């Protein structure tokens, strides 16, 4: 086992945590998986015509987008679950409720990649949840932790509930670097992790067998019909009136 000298987490645990994230990465997609969330052929038609790209290229871009979205979720796993491996700290990742908790210190955390990825409804729901927590536990501190924040910060989260401005000293917006400091006691913990992460990933990739890339979406669409765009419409609208005889 190589030494990474992070201090707040053992070499073995950070290696295995990165390994689990790497192995979760998605490499393959077929037509069934491609259409799991129902492809919008009208949107893809606009993309093709406006950007003057062949529909096959637009589909390949959509495949890449879907794979990327799936892998982004795995990075969310990485950010959340690393804290249960912190040395000498009682951080837990519960099966439901908050993303991260420390019951000994009464800290309750929701972690987001970016604050602006939450719409107003989601933000309001999260704030109300935190309000309930601090009302029921005067020692509780609730944190919205942002991986990508505009500033290094640990500030009150000023939000809006039913159109009214709300603020509570124990409901915080915290950048990931400041949360690492809270979680580990080391103000440079996040910086140390980032500086070592490329090496750790290289070490993991050198020691695992990764799935081969496989993308059969276009091939399967062309089996349905040689006109790929027609296949897209039949994929989504085949049960609609008239589409059994659909053509361009």
Coordinates of C-alpha atoms in Angstrom, one line a residue, residues 32 45 61 87 109 115 131 151 160 168 172 197 202 212 221:
X32 CA -33.2 0.0 -23.1
X45 CA -34.7 17.0 -33.7
X61 CA -23.9 13.3 -27.6
X87 CA -10.1 9.1 11.8
X109 CA -25.5 17.8 6.9
X115 CA -26.1 25.4 -4.3
X131 CA -35.8 24.3 10.9
X151 CA -16.4 31.4 -1.7
X160 CA -37.0 32.1 1.7
X168 CA -31.2 31.0 11.9
X172 CA -25.5 27.3 7.8
X197 CA -6.4 12.5 -5.6
X202 CA -3.9 6.4 -11.0
X212 CA -14.9 -2.2 -21.6
X221 CA -32.0 2.1 -33.5

